[in-house]
Amino acid sequence: MELVKPDSLDAAVDALQEDGAACLSGGATLVAMMNSDLVAPDRLVSLRNIPALRHVRYQADGSVVIGAMRHHRETAQETNFRDGQSVISEAARQIANPPVRNMGTMGGSCAFFDPAADYPPALVAADARFLLRSSEGHRTVSADDFFVDWYETALKDGELIEFVVIPPAHSGSIGNYTKLARVSGDFAIASVALVMAMEEEVCSYLAVAVGACGPKPARSREGEADIMGGRLDNSAIARLTDALDALLDPVDDVRASAEYRRRVAPRMVRQAIRKAQKVLSEVR
C-alpha cells in the first residue's frame, strides 16, 4: 500500500484519481476497518498536510464554512455559531470520547456516513451544504442529498469533501441535539437534531431531523410547515411525529430493535421540542 501526503488540494485530487485510492483524514474509522481486513486501499491519500482543510471561515452573511479536516474537538468548542447553528457544536460534543474527538474530523465522519453518527442529523436540521472537489472542479450538495443510504453518500470516485457550509440560522432560533445511547459516547440508538424559534406562543421556525432510525436522517419539511405559524400544542406535535414516523425505516442491531427505535423516536422529538420551548420562553 502506498501512502501519499500531498500539500495542496490540487495534488490531493490528482492522487485520488488512481483506482483503489482512499482519503485518510482523522483515520478513526478507516484505520480500524483496515486493521479488521474490511478494506484494503491500494493508496492512502493523507489530507493532514493541507492547511486550508483545517480552517473555519465566518462569512459576512452569517454562514460558517468549516474545513473537512476540522477536528470534532474544535467544532465542539466553537463559540462563533449563531442561533440555531449551535446544533452542530452540540452534536460534536457528544461524539465518542476525547481521544476520538481529538483525532476525528467532520469530513471523515460524513464521508464514511454511519447513519447512527452524530453529525448527519445535525447537518440536515441546519440545512448544511457540502462543497465537493474533484478533477472536474467543484460542486455543492445539500446535506439532505449528500446522505444517500446505509454507508453511502453522494461522493463520486476521485472526489473529496473540501468544506461544509452552515448557513445563517433563523434569527432568534436555538439548536438542540439529543441522542439515546447504551453508554456515553456510543453510536446512537436514536437521535434528534432540532432548530427552533418562537414568537410569543407561536412557532416561527422549526427543523427536526431524526438519526439512527433508518438509512439516512429523517426530516419532514411538510410536517414542519404544517405546524409553523401556530401553537406547539400536543396535537401539532403529534402531527409532526406522525409525519416523521412515516419516514423512519429502523433495523434490529446490537444496540436496539427496530420496534424500540420506533417507540422512542417520537418521544425524543416531543421532549426536544418541549425543552426548546422552555429555553426560548426563558430567553424572552
Coordinates of C-alpha atoms in Angstrom, one line a residue:
M1 CA 0.0 0.0 0.0
E2 CA 1.2 3.5 -1.0
L3 CA 0.9 6.4 1.4
V4 CA 0.8 9.8 -0.3
K5 CA 1.0 13.1 1.6
P6 CA 0.0 16.0 -0.7
D7 CA 0.4 19.5 0.5
S8 CA -2.3 21.1 -1.7
L9 CA -5.9 20.3 -2.7
D10 CA -4.9 20.0 -6.4
A11 CA -2.3 17.4 -5.5
A12 CA -4.7 15.5 -3.3
V13 CA -7.3 15.4 -6.1
D14 CA -4.7 14.2 -8.6
A15 CA -3.6 11.5 -6.1
L16 CA -7.2 10.3 -5.8
Q17 CA -7.5 9.6 -9.5
E18 CA -5.8 6.2 -9.2
D19 CA -8.0 3.1 -8.8
G20 CA -8.1 1.9 -5.2
A21 CA -7.2 5.3 -3.7
A22 CA -8.8 6.4 -0.4
C23 CA -8.7 9.6 1.6
L24 CA -7.1 9.5 5.1
S25 CA -8.4 12.3 7.3
G26 CA -8.6 11.6 11.0
G27 CA -8.3 7.8 10.5
A28 CA -10.6 6.9 13.4
T29 CA -12.8 4.7 11.2
L30 CA -10.6 3.9 8.2
V31 CA -7.6 2.6 10.2
A32 CA -9.9 0.4 12.3
M33 CA -11.5 -1.1 9.2
M34 CA -8.1 -1.8 7.7
N35 CA -7.0 -3.5 10.9
S36 CA -10.1 -5.7 10.7
D37 CA -9.3 -6.5 7.0
L38 CA -12.7 -5.0 5.9
V39 CA -11.0 -2.6 3.4
A40 CA -7.6 -2.7 1.7
P41 CA -6.9 0.5 -0.2
D42 CA -4.0 0.4 -2.7
R43 CA -3.2 4.1 -2.0
L44 CA -3.9 6.2 1.0
V45 CA -4.1 9.9 0.4
S46 CA -3.5 11.8 3.6
L47 CA -5.1 15.2 3.9
R48 CA -3.2 16.2 7.0
N49 CA -0.7 18.5 5.3
I50 CA -3.3 20.7 3.6
P51 CA -3.8 23.7 5.9
A52 CA -6.9 25.0 4.0
L53 CA -8.9 22.0 5.1
R54 CA -8.3 22.8 8.8
H55 CA -9.7 26.4 8.6
V56 CA -13.0 27.7 9.6
R57 CA -14.3 30.9 7.9
Y58 CA -17.1 33.3 9.1
Q59 CA -18.9 34.9 6.2
A60 CA -20.4 38.3 6.1
D61 CA -23.9 36.8 5.6
G62 CA -23.6 34.8 8.9
S63 CA -22.7 31.5 7.3
V64 CA -19.8 29.4 8.7
V65 CA -17.5 27.5 6.3
I66 CA -15.8 24.5 8.0
G67 CA -12.9 22.7 6.5
A68 CA -13.3 19.0 6.1
M69 CA -10.2 18.3 8.4
R70 CA -11.6 20.3 11.3
H71 CA -11.4 18.1 14.3
H72 CA -14.5 17.2 16.4
R73 CA -13.0 18.8 19.4
E74 CA -12.6 22.1 17.6
T75 CA -16.1 22.1 16.4
A76 CA -17.4 21.2 19.8
Q77 CA -15.6 24.2 21.3
E78 CA -16.8 26.6 18.5
T79 CA -18.1 29.8 20.1
N80 CA -18.9 31.7 16.9
F81 CA -22.0 29.7 15.9
R82 CA -25.1 31.9 16.0
D83 CA -28.6 31.0 16.8
G84 CA -29.6 27.5 15.7
Q85 CA -26.2 26.8 14.2
S86 CA -25.2 25.7 17.7
V87 CA -26.9 22.3 16.9
I88 CA -23.6 21.4 15.1
S89 CA -21.4 22.1 18.2
E90 CA -23.9 20.2 20.4
A91 CA -23.6 17.2 18.1
A92 CA -19.8 17.4 18.1
R93 CA -19.6 17.4 21.9
Q94 CA -21.4 14.1 22.0
I95 CA -19.2 12.2 19.6
A96 CA -17.4 9.2 21.2
N97 CA -14.8 10.3 23.7
P98 CA -11.9 12.9 24.0
P99 CA -9.3 10.8 22.1
V100 CA -11.7 10.3 19.1
R101 CA -12.8 14.0 19.2
N102 CA -9.1 15.0 19.1
M103 CA -8.4 12.8 16.1
G104 CA -11.6 12.5 14.1
T105 CA -12.7 15.1 11.5
M106 CA -16.1 16.3 10.2
G107 CA -15.2 15.4 6.7
G108 CA -14.1 11.9 7.6
S109 CA -17.1 11.2 9.7
C110 CA -19.5 12.4 7.0
A111 CA -17.7 10.7 4.1
F112 CA -17.9 7.3 5.9
F113 CA -21.5 8.0 7.0
D114 CA -22.7 5.7 9.7
P115 CA -26.4 6.5 10.0
A116 CA -26.1 6.3 13.8
A117 CA -23.3 9.0 13.8
D118 CA -23.9 12.4 15.3
Y119 CA -23.2 14.9 12.6
P120 CA -25.7 13.8 9.9
P121 CA -29.0 14.7 11.6
A122 CA -27.5 17.9 12.9
L123 CA -26.3 18.9 9.5
V124 CA -29.6 18.1 7.9
A125 CA -31.5 20.1 10.5
A126 CA -29.1 23.0 10.0
D127 CA -29.7 22.9 6.2
A128 CA -25.9 22.5 5.7
R129 CA -24.3 22.1 2.3
F130 CA -21.2 20.2 1.2
L131 CA -18.6 21.7 -1.1
L132 CA -17.0 18.8 -3.0
R133 CA -13.8 18.9 -5.1
S134 CA -12.7 16.6 -7.9
S135 CA -10.5 16.9 -11.0
E136 CA -13.6 18.2 -12.8
G137 CA -14.0 21.2 -10.4
H138 CA -16.4 22.0 -7.5
R139 CA -20.0 21.1 -6.9
T140 CA -22.3 21.8 -4.0
V141 CA -24.7 19.2 -2.5
S142 CA -27.2 19.8 0.3
A143 CA -26.9 17.6 3.4
D144 CA -30.3 16.2 2.5
D145 CA -28.9 14.9 -0.8
F146 CA -25.4 14.1 0.4
F147 CA -26.5 11.3 2.8
V148 CA -28.0 8.7 0.5
D149 CA -28.3 5.3 2.1
W150 CA -26.6 3.0 4.6
Y151 CA -22.9 4.0 4.5
E152 CA -23.5 5.6 1.1
T153 CA -23.1 9.3 0.2
A154 CA -23.2 11.4 -2.9
L155 CA -19.4 11.4 -3.2
K156 CA -18.1 10.1 -6.6
D157 CA -14.9 8.3 -7.2
G158 CA -12.0 10.7 -7.1
E159 CA -14.0 13.3 -5.2
L160 CA -13.4 14.6 -1.7
I161 CA -15.2 16.9 0.8
E162 CA -13.5 20.3 0.8
F163 CA -15.8 22.3 3.1
V164 CA -19.1 22.0 5.0
V165 CA -21.2 25.2 4.9
I166 CA -23.5 26.0 7.7
P167 CA -25.9 28.7 6.5
P168 CA -27.2 31.5 8.8
A169 CA -29.9 30.1 11.1
H170 CA -33.3 31.7 11.6
S171 CA -32.9 34.8 13.8
G172 CA -33.6 34.0 17.4
S173 CA -33.6 30.3 16.9
I174 CA -31.8 27.8 19.1
G175 CA -30.2 24.5 18.3
N176 CA -30.6 21.3 20.3
Y177 CA -29.1 17.8 19.8
T178 CA -30.2 14.8 21.8
K179 CA -29.2 11.2 21.5
L180 CA -30.1 8.0 23.2
A181 CA -27.2 5.6 23.5
R182 CA -26.3 2.5 25.6
V183 CA -23.4 4.2 27.2
S184 CA -22.0 7.7 26.9
G185 CA -20.1 8.2 23.6
D186 CA -21.6 5.2 21.9
F187 CA -23.3 5.4 18.5
A188 CA -26.9 6.5 18.8
I189 CA -29.9 4.2 19.2
A190 CA -31.9 7.2 18.2
S191 CA -31.1 10.9 17.9
V192 CA -32.9 14.1 17.4
A193 CA -31.5 17.4 16.0
L194 CA -33.6 20.4 16.3
V195 CA -33.5 24.1 15.3
M196 CA -36.5 26.1 16.5
A197 CA -37.7 29.7 17.0
M198 CA -40.8 31.2 18.7
E199 CA -42.6 34.5 18.5
E200 CA -44.6 34.8 21.7
E201 CA -46.5 31.5 21.8
V202 CA -46.3 30.8 18.0
C203 CA -43.7 28.6 16.4
S204 CA -42.0 30.8 13.8
Y205 CA -39.4 28.3 12.6
L206 CA -38.8 24.5 13.1
A207 CA -36.4 22.0 11.6
V208 CA -36.3 18.5 13.1
A209 CA -34.1 15.5 11.9
V210 CA -34.2 12.1 13.4
G211 CA -31.0 10.0 13.2
A212 CA -30.2 6.3 13.6
C213 CA -33.7 5.2 12.7
G214 CA -33.2 4.4 9.0
P215 CA -30.7 4.6 6.1
K216 CA -30.4 8.4 6.4
P217 CA -31.6 11.2 8.7
A218 CA -35.4 11.6 8.5
R219 CA -36.8 15.1 8.1
S220 CA -40.4 16.0 7.1
R221 CA -40.4 19.5 5.7
E222 CA -44.1 19.2 5.0
G223 CA -44.7 18.2 8.6
E224 CA -42.7 21.2 9.8
A225 CA -44.5 23.6 7.5
D226 CA -47.8 22.2 8.8
I227 CA -47.2 23.4 12.3
M228 CA -45.1 26.5 11.8
G229 CA -47.2 29.6 12.4
G230 CA -49.3 28.0 15.1
R231 CA -49.0 27.0 18.7
L232 CA -47.0 23.9 19.5
D233 CA -49.7 22.1 21.4
N234 CA -49.9 18.3 21.8
S235 CA -52.0 18.0 18.6
A236 CA -49.4 19.9 16.5
I237 CA -46.5 17.9 17.8
A238 CA -48.4 14.6 17.2
R239 CA -48.9 15.6 13.6
L240 CA -45.2 16.2 13.2
T241 CA -44.2 12.9 14.9
D242 CA -46.7 11.1 12.7
A243 CA -45.1 12.6 9.6
L244 CA -41.6 11.7 10.8
D245 CA -42.7 8.2 11.7
A246 CA -43.7 7.6 8.1
L247 CA -40.1 8.3 7.0
L248 CA -38.4 6.0 9.6
D249 CA -37.1 2.7 8.5
P250 CA -35.2 1.3 11.5
V251 CA -33.5 -2.1 11.7
D252 CA -32.6 -4.5 14.5
D253 CA -29.0 -4.4 15.5
V254 CA -26.7 -4.9 18.5
R255 CA -27.9 -1.6 20.1
A256 CA -31.6 -1.9 19.9
S257 CA -34.6 -3.4 18.0
A258 CA -36.4 -1.6 15.2
E259 CA -39.6 -1.7 17.3
Y260 CA -37.8 0.0 20.2
R261 CA -36.4 2.7 17.9
R262 CA -39.9 3.4 16.6
R263 CA -41.2 3.7 20.2
V264 CA -38.5 6.1 21.5
A265 CA -38.1 8.4 18.4
P266 CA -41.5 10.2 18.8
R267 CA -40.9 10.7 22.5
M268 CA -37.5 12.1 21.9
V269 CA -38.9 14.6 19.3
R270 CA -41.6 15.7 21.8
Q271 CA -39.0 16.1 24.6
A272 CA -36.7 18.1 22.3
I273 CA -39.5 20.5 21.3
R274 CA -40.7 21.0 24.9
K275 CA -37.1 21.6 26.0
A276 CA -36.6 24.2 23.3
Q277 CA -39.9 25.9 24.2
K278 CA -38.8 26.2 27.8
V279 CA -35.4 27.6 26.9
L280 CA -36.9 30.1 24.4
S281 CA -39.6 31.2 27.0
E282 CA -36.8 31.9 29.5
V283 CA -34.9 34.0 26.9
R284 CA -38.0 36.1 26.3

